Every structure is written in structure tokens, then in C-alpha cells.
Short mmCIF file of C-alpha atoms and ligand atoms in Angstrom, two decimals:
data_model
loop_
_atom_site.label_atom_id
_atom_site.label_comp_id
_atom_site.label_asym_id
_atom_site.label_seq_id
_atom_site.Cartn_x
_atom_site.Cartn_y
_atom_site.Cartn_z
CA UNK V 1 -3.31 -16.45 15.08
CA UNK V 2 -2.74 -17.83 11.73
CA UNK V 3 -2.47 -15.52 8.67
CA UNK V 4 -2.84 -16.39 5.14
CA UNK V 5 -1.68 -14.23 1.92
CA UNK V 6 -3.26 -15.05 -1.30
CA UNK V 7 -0.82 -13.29 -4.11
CA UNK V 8 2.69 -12.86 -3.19
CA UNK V 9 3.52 -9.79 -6.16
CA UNK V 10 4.43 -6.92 -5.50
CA UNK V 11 2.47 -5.65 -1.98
CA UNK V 12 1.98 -9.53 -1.06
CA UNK V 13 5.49 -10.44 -0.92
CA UNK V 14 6.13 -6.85 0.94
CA UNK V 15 3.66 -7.63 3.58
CA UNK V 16 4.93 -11.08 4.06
CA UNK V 17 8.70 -9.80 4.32
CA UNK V 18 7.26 -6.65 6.65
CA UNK V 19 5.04 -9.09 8.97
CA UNK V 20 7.93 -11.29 9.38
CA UNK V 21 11.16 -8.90 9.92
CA UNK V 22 9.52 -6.54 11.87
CA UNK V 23 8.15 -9.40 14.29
CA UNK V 24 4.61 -8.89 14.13
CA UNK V 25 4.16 -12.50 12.35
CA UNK V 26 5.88 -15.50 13.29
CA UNK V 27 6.84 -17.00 9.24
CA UNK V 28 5.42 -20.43 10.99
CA UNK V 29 1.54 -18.60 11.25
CA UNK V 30 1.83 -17.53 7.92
CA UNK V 31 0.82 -19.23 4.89
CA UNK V 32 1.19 -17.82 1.19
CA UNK V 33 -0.37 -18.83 -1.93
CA UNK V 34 0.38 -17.62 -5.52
CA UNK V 35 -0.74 -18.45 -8.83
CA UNK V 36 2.52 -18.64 -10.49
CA UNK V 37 4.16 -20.75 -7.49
CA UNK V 38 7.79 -19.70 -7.96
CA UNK V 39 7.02 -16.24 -6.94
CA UNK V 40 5.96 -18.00 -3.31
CA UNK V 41 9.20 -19.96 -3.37
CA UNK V 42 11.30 -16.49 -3.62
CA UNK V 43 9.51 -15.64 -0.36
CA UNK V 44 9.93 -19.23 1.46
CA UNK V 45 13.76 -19.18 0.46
CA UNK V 46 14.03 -15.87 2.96
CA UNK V 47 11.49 -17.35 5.70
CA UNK V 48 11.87 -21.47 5.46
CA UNK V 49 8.66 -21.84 8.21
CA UNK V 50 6.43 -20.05 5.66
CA UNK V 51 3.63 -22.45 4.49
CA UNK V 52 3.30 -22.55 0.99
CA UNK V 53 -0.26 -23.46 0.36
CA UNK V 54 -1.73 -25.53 -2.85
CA UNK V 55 -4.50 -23.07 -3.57
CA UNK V 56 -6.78 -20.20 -2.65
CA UNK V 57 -9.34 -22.92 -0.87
CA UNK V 58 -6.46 -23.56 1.67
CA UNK V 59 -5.58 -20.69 2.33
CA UNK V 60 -9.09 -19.64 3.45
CA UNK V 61 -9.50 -23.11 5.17
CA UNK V 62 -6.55 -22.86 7.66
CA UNK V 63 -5.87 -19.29 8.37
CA UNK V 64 -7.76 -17.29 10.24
CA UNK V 65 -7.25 -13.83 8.78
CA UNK V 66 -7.17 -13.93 5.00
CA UNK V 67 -5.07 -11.03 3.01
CA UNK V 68 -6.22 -10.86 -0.78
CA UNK V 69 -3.20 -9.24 -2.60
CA UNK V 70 -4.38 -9.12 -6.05
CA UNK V 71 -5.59 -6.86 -8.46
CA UNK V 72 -8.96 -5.43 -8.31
CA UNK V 73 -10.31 -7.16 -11.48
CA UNK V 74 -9.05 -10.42 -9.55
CA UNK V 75 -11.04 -10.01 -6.16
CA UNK V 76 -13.83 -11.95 -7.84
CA UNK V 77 -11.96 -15.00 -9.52
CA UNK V 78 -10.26 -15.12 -5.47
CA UNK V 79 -14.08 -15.07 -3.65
CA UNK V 80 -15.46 -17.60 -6.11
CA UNK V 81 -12.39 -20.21 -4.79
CA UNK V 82 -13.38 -19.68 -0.79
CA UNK V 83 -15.90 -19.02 1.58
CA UNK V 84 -14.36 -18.06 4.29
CA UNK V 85 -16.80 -17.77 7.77
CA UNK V 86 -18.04 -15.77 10.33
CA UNK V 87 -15.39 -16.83 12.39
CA UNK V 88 -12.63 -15.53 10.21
CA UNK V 89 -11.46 -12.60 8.75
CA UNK V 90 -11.06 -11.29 5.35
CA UNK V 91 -8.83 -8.19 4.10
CA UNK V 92 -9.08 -6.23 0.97
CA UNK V 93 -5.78 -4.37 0.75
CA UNK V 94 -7.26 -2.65 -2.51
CA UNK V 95 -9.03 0.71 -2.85
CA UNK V 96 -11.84 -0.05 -4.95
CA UNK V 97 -12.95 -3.51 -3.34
CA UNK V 98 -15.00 -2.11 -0.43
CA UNK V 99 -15.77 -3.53 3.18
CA UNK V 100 -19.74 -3.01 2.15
CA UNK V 101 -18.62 -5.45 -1.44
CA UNK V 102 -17.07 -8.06 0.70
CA UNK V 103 -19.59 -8.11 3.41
CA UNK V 104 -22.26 -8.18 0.33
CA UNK V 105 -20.64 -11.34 -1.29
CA UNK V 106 -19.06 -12.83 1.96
CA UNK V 107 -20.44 -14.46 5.69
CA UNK V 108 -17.37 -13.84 7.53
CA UNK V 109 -15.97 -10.51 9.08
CA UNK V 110 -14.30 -7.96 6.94
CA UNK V 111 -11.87 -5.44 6.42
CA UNK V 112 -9.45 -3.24 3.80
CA UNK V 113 -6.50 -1.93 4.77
CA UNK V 114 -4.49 -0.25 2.03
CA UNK V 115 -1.01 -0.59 2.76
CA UNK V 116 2.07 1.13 1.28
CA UNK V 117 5.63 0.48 0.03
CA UNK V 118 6.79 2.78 2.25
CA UNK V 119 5.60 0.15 5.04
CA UNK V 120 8.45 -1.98 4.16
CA UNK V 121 10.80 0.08 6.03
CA UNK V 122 8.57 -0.01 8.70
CA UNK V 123 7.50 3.25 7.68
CA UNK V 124 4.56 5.11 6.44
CA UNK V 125 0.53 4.56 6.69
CA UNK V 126 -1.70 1.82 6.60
CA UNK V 127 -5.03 3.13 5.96
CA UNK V 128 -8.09 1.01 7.47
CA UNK V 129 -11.83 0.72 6.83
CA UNK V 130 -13.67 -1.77 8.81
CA UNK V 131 -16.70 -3.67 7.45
CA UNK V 132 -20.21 -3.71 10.30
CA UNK V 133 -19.69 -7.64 11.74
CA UNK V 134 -15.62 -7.17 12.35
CA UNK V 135 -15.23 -7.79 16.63
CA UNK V 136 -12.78 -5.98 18.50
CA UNK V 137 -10.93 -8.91 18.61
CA UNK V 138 -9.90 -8.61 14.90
CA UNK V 139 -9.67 -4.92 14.69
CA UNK V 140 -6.86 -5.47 17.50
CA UNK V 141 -4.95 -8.09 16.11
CA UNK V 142 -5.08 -5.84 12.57
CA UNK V 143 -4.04 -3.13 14.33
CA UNK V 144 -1.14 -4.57 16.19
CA UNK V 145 0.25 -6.24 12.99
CA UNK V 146 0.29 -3.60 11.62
CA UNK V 147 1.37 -0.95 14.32
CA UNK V 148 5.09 -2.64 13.40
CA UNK V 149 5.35 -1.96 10.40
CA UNK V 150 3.16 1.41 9.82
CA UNK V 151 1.18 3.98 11.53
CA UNK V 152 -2.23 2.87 10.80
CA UNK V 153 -5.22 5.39 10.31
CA UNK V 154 -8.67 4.47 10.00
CA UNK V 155 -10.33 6.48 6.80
CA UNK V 156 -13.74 6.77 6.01
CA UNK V 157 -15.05 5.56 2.64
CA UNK V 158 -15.72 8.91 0.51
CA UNK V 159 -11.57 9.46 1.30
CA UNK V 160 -10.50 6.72 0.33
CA UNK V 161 -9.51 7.48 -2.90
CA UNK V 162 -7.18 10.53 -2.32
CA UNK V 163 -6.14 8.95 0.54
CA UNK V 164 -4.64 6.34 -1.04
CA UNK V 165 -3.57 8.56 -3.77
CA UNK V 166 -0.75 10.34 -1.02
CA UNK V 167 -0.01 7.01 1.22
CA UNK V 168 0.00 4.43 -1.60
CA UNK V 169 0.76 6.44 -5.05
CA UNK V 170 2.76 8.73 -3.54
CA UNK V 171 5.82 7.41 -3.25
CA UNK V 172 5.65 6.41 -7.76
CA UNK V 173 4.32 10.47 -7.68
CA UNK V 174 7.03 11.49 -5.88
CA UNK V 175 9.62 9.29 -7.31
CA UNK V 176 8.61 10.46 -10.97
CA UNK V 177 8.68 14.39 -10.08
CA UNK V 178 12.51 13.60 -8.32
CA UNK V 179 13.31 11.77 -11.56
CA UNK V 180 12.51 15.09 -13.71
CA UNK V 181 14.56 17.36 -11.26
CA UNK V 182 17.36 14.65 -11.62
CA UNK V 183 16.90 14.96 -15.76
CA UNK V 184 16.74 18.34 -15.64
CA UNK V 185 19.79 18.91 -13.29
CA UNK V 186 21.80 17.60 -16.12
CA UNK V 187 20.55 19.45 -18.45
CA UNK V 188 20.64 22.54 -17.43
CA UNK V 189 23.48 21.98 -14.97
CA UNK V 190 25.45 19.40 -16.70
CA UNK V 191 25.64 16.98 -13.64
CA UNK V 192 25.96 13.54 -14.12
CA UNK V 193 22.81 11.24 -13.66
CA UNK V 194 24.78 9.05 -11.46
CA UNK V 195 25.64 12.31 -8.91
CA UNK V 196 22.62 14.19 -9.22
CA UNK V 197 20.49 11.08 -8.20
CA UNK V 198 23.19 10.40 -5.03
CA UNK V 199 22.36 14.14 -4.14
CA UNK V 200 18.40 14.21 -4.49
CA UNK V 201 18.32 10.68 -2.93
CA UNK V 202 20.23 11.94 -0.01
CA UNK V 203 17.98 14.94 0.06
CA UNK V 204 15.11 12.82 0.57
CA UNK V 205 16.66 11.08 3.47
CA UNK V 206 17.48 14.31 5.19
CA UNK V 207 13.59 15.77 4.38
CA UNK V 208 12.26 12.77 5.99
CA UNK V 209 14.13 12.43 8.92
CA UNK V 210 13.68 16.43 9.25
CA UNK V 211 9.86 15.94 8.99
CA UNK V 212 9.96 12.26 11.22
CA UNK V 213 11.51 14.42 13.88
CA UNK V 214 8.60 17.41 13.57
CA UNK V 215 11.57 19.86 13.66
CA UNK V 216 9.65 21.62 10.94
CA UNK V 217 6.34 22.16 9.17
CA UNK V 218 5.98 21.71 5.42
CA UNK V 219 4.94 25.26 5.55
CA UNK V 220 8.19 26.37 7.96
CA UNK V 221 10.51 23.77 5.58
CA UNK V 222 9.49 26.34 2.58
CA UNK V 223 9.78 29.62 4.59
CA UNK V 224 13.56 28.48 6.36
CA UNK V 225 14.34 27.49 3.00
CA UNK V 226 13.26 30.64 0.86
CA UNK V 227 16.20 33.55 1.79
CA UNK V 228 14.84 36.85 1.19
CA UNK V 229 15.93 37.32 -2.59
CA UNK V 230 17.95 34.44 -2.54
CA UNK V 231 17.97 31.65 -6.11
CA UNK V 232 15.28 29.37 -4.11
CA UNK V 233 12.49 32.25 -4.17
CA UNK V 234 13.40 32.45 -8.04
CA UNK V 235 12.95 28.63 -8.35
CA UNK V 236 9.73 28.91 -6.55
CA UNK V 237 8.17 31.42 -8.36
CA UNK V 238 9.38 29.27 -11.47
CA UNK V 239 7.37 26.06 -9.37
CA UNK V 240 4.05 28.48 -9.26
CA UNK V 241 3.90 29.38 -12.78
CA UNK V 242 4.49 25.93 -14.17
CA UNK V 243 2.40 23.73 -11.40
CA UNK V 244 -0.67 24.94 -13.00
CA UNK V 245 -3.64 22.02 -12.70
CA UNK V 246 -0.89 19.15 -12.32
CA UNK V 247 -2.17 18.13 -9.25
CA UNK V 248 -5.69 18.69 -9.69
CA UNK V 249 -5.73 16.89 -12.97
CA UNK V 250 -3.13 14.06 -11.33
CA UNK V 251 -5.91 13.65 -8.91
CA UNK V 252 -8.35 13.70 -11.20
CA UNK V 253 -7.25 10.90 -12.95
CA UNK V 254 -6.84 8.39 -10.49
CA UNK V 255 -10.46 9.37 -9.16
CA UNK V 256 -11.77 8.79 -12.70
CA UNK V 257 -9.92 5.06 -12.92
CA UNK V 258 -10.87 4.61 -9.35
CA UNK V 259 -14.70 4.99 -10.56
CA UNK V 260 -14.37 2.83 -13.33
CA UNK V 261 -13.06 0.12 -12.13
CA UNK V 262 -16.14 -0.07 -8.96
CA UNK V 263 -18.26 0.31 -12.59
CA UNK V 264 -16.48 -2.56 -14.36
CA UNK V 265 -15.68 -5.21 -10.78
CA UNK V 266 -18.93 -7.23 -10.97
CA UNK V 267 -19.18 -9.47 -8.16
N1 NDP Z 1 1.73 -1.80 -5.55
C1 NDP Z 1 1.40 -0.97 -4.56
O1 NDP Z 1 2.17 -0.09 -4.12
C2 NDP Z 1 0.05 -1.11 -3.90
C3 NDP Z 1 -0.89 -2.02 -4.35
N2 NDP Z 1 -2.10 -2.14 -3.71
C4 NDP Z 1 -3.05 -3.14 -4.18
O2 NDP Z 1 -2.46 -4.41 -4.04
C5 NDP Z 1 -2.98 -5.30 -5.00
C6 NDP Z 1 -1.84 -6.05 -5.65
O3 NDP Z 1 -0.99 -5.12 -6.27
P1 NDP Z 1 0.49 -5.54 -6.65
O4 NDP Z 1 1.03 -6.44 -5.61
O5 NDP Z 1 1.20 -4.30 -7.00
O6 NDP Z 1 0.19 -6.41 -7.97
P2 NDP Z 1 1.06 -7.60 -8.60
O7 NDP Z 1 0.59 -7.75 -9.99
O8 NDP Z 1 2.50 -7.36 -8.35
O9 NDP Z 1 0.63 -8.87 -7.74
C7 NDP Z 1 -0.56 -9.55 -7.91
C8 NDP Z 1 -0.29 -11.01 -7.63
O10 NDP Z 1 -1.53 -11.70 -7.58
C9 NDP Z 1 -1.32 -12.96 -8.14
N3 NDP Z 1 -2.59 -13.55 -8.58
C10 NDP Z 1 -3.44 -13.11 -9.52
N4 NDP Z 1 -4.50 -13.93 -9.62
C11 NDP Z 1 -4.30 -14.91 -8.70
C12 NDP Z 1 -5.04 -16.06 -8.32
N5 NDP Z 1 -6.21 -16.37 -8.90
N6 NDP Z 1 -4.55 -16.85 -7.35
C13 NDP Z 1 -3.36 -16.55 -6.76
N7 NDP Z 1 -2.61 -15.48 -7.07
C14 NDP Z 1 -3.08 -14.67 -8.04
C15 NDP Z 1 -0.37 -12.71 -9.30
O11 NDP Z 1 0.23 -13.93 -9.65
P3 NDP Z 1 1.10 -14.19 -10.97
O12 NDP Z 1 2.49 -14.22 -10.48
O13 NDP Z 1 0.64 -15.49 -11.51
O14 NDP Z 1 0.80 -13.05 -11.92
C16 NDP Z 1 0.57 -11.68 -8.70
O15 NDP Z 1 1.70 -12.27 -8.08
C17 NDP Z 1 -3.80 -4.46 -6.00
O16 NDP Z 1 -5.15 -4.70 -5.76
C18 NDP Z 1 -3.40 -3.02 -5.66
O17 NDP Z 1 -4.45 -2.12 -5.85
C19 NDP Z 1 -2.40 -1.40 -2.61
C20 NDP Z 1 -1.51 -0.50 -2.12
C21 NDP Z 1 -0.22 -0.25 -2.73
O1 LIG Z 2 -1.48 1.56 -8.96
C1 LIG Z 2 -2.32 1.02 -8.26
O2 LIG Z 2 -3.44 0.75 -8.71
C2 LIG Z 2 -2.01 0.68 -6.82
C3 LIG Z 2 -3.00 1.21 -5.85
C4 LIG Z 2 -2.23 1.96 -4.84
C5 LIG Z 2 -0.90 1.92 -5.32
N1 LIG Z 2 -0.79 1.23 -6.37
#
């Protein structure tokens, strides 16, 4: 099977690196195109076999299952380049570009699988939506590639959006709330940056692997936590009365942008 990546940024050159360390791709079945070409050279310095192609019309001529890596707005200026066909395969790895907009626009079989950073540790979720003509024979060979380098879970279309919100945002969500309780650990506490990020970083480890393991609930985490009128009860109730609508309105947000750019992505 030969795979072709067209945009090698930031979740382009992760899937390439993924594919190939984890083993799912061989780097000589893969071929990557991007418009600024040194960006594709970074990635054929680590894997010499990659194929560097000459533009998106190759791409979609020799491979048989075509990742589109760009940004939303770009989808278009990608399709008007190719046309790939029914034998082949193309993959939205984008929220708002649909499996029902590429099958609209496109003769060949379809499907979007939002991936995550997190999947370049081999790590996290994949989260797939497949478009009406896709055979089993594609849904398989997605699903294996990506079996090695995420847990993949199919989601239907009305959850996409919060879906991708926890798998895909997440981890900048997460990152930004650990970089507060870092800031605020030297402020209050008068801890260096440098030690206070060591600590929360190694926290994080030590959460996952607790949680990777199932030895406890998020629920059981808080409650095993929490001693009976112990300083992380005070912190909590501190949590509760500040959390407010963060969440709702962080949610909010990305469901508003989400909606606007399906409005504004004419294709
Ligand atoms: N970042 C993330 O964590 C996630 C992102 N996504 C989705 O992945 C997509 C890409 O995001 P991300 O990688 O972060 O974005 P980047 O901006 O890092 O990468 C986009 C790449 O597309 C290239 N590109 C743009 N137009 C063309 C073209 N016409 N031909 C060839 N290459 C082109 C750009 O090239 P150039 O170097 O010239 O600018 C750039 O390298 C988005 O649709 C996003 O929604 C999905 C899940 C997670
Ligand atoms: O910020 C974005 O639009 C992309 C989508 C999922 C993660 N990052």
C-alpha cells in the first residue's frame, strides 16, 4: 500500500515520523509533498526512502491513500490540484472538512480521521468518521496504521466537535492550565519556574501512567487524593468557586469557530 501526505507542518510531519517509527509504514510507501519544500527535506533527512513528491497532482497520482494535512481554509486549493478515484482513498485529518464534503466534491472513497499530538508517542486517540463508498478494505488498512500509533475510535458527526476538542485540543488546554499552576506556584510559593515545571511535568507522567494502568478512576484519583480536612479539600473548594463557566465557555468557543469556518470553506 502506498501512502501519500500532502503538508508536512505540524500534524503532517508527526504522522509521517509516527507511521514510520512505530512500523506501521515502510518510509519507502510513503510519499510527502509540501508547499514550502524544505519543510519535506527535514522529514527525508530522518527517513532517506521517503519520496519527496513535486506537487499535490503526484501525490494523488501514485499513492493510494491520500492524507491532506492542511488547514481547513486550504482543503479546497488541495482538491482543485487532484482528482483522486474510486479506487483510492482520501483522508481529511481536519474537523470541519466532512466525509459528506469530500464525497460531495470527490469520486473516490473517503475518510477523516482526526489525529492527535499525543499520537506521536504512540499514544492517545485517533478519532474516525467514514464517508458511504469507503470498502472494508480501506477501513482496515486505516485502522491498522493507525492501531500503532493510537487507539482509534470511530465518532459520529454531531460529536465531532467536542470530540476533538478533548483528543486534539486537549493536550494545548491542558498544557496552558499546567502553565498557570506552574506561574502561580512561584508566586505564591516562591519556587523557581525551572523546579516547579520539573515537578508538574513529572506529575503528569505519574497521572498518566496511573490512569494507562486503570489503577484508578478520575472520580477515585480525586477522592484518594482529598484527606478528610486535609490542604487538597481547601484547594478544591478554591477549584469550585473559581471554575465557574471556563469550560462551558472554552467549549463554546471552539464550537462557535468550528461553525464558522463550515460557513466560510466553500468548496
Ligand atoms: N496541530 C494539531 O494538533 C492538529 C491539527 N489538525 C488539523 O491538521 C491540519 C494541519 O494542521 P497543522 O499541521 O497544525 O498546520 P501547519 O500550519 O503546521 O501545517 C500546514 C502545512 O500545510 C502546508 N500547505 C498549505 N497549503 C499547501 C499546499 N497548497 N500544498 C502543499 N502544502 C501546503 C503548509 O506549508 P508551508 O510550509 O508552505 O506553510 C504547512 O506545512 C489542520 O487542518 C488542523 O485542523 C488535526 C488534529 C490536531
Ligand atoms: O487548533 C486547531 O484548529 C487544530 C484542530 C485540532 C487541534 N488543533
Amino acid at each position: 500500500m502506498r501512502y501519500g501526505i500532502i503538508g508536512t507542518g505540524n500534524m503532517g510531519s508527526m504522522l509521517a515520523n509516527a507511521f514510520i517509527s512505530s512500523g506501521a509504514v515502510d518510509a519507502n510507501d510513503l510519499t510527502i509533498y509540501n508547499r514550502t519544500r524544505k519543510k519535506a527535506e527535514w522529514i527525508k533527512n530522518q527517513f532517506k526512502e521517503i519520496t519527496i513528491a513535486d506537487s499535490v497532482e503526484e501525490v494523488a497520482r501514485d499513492n493510494e491513500v491520500i492524507f491532506i494535512c492542511v488547514k481547513p481554509h486550504d482543503y479546497k486549493d488541495i482538491l482543485s490540484q487532484c482528482s483522486p478515484s474510486a479506487t483510492q482513498c482520501l483522508v481529511s485529518i481536519t474537523s470541519p472538512v466532512s466525509v459528506d464534503d469530500l464525497e460531495r466534491i470527490t469520486s473516490c472513497q473517503v475518510a477523516r480521521v482526526v489525529p492527535s499530538i499525543t499520537n506521536r508517542a504512540f499514544s492517545g486517540v485517533s478519532l474516525f468518521t467514514y464517508g458511504e463508498r469507503i470498502s472494508n478494505f480501506y477501513k482496515e488498512e486505516l485502522l491498522s496504521i493507525f492501531s500503532h500509533i493510537s487507539t482509534p475510535i470511530e465518532i459520529d458527526e454531531e460529536s465531532i466537535r467536542s470530540a476533538s476538542d478533548i483528543v486534539s485540543c486537549g493536550p494545548a488546554f491542558i498544557s496552558f492550565l499546567l502553565e498557570n499552576m506552574i506561574n502561580a506556584a512561584q508566586e505564591v510559593g516562591g519556587m523557581s519556574k525551572d523546579k516547579a515545571t520539573q515537578l508538574t511535568e513529572e506529575m503528569m507522567i505519574g497521572l498518566g501512567t496511573l490512569l494507562e494502568k486503570r489503577t484508578y478512576t478520575l472520580p477515585e484519583l480525586m477522592e484518594k487524593v482529598t484527606v478528610k480536612g486535609g490542604v487538597t479539600g481547601e484547594g478544591i473548594k478554591a477549584l469550585e468557586e473559581n471554575v465557574g463557566d471556563l469550560f462551558l465557555e472554552m467549549f463554546q468557543a471552539t464550537h462557535n469557530k468550528h461553525k464558522e469556518d463550515k460557513r466560510t470553506i466553500h468548496f
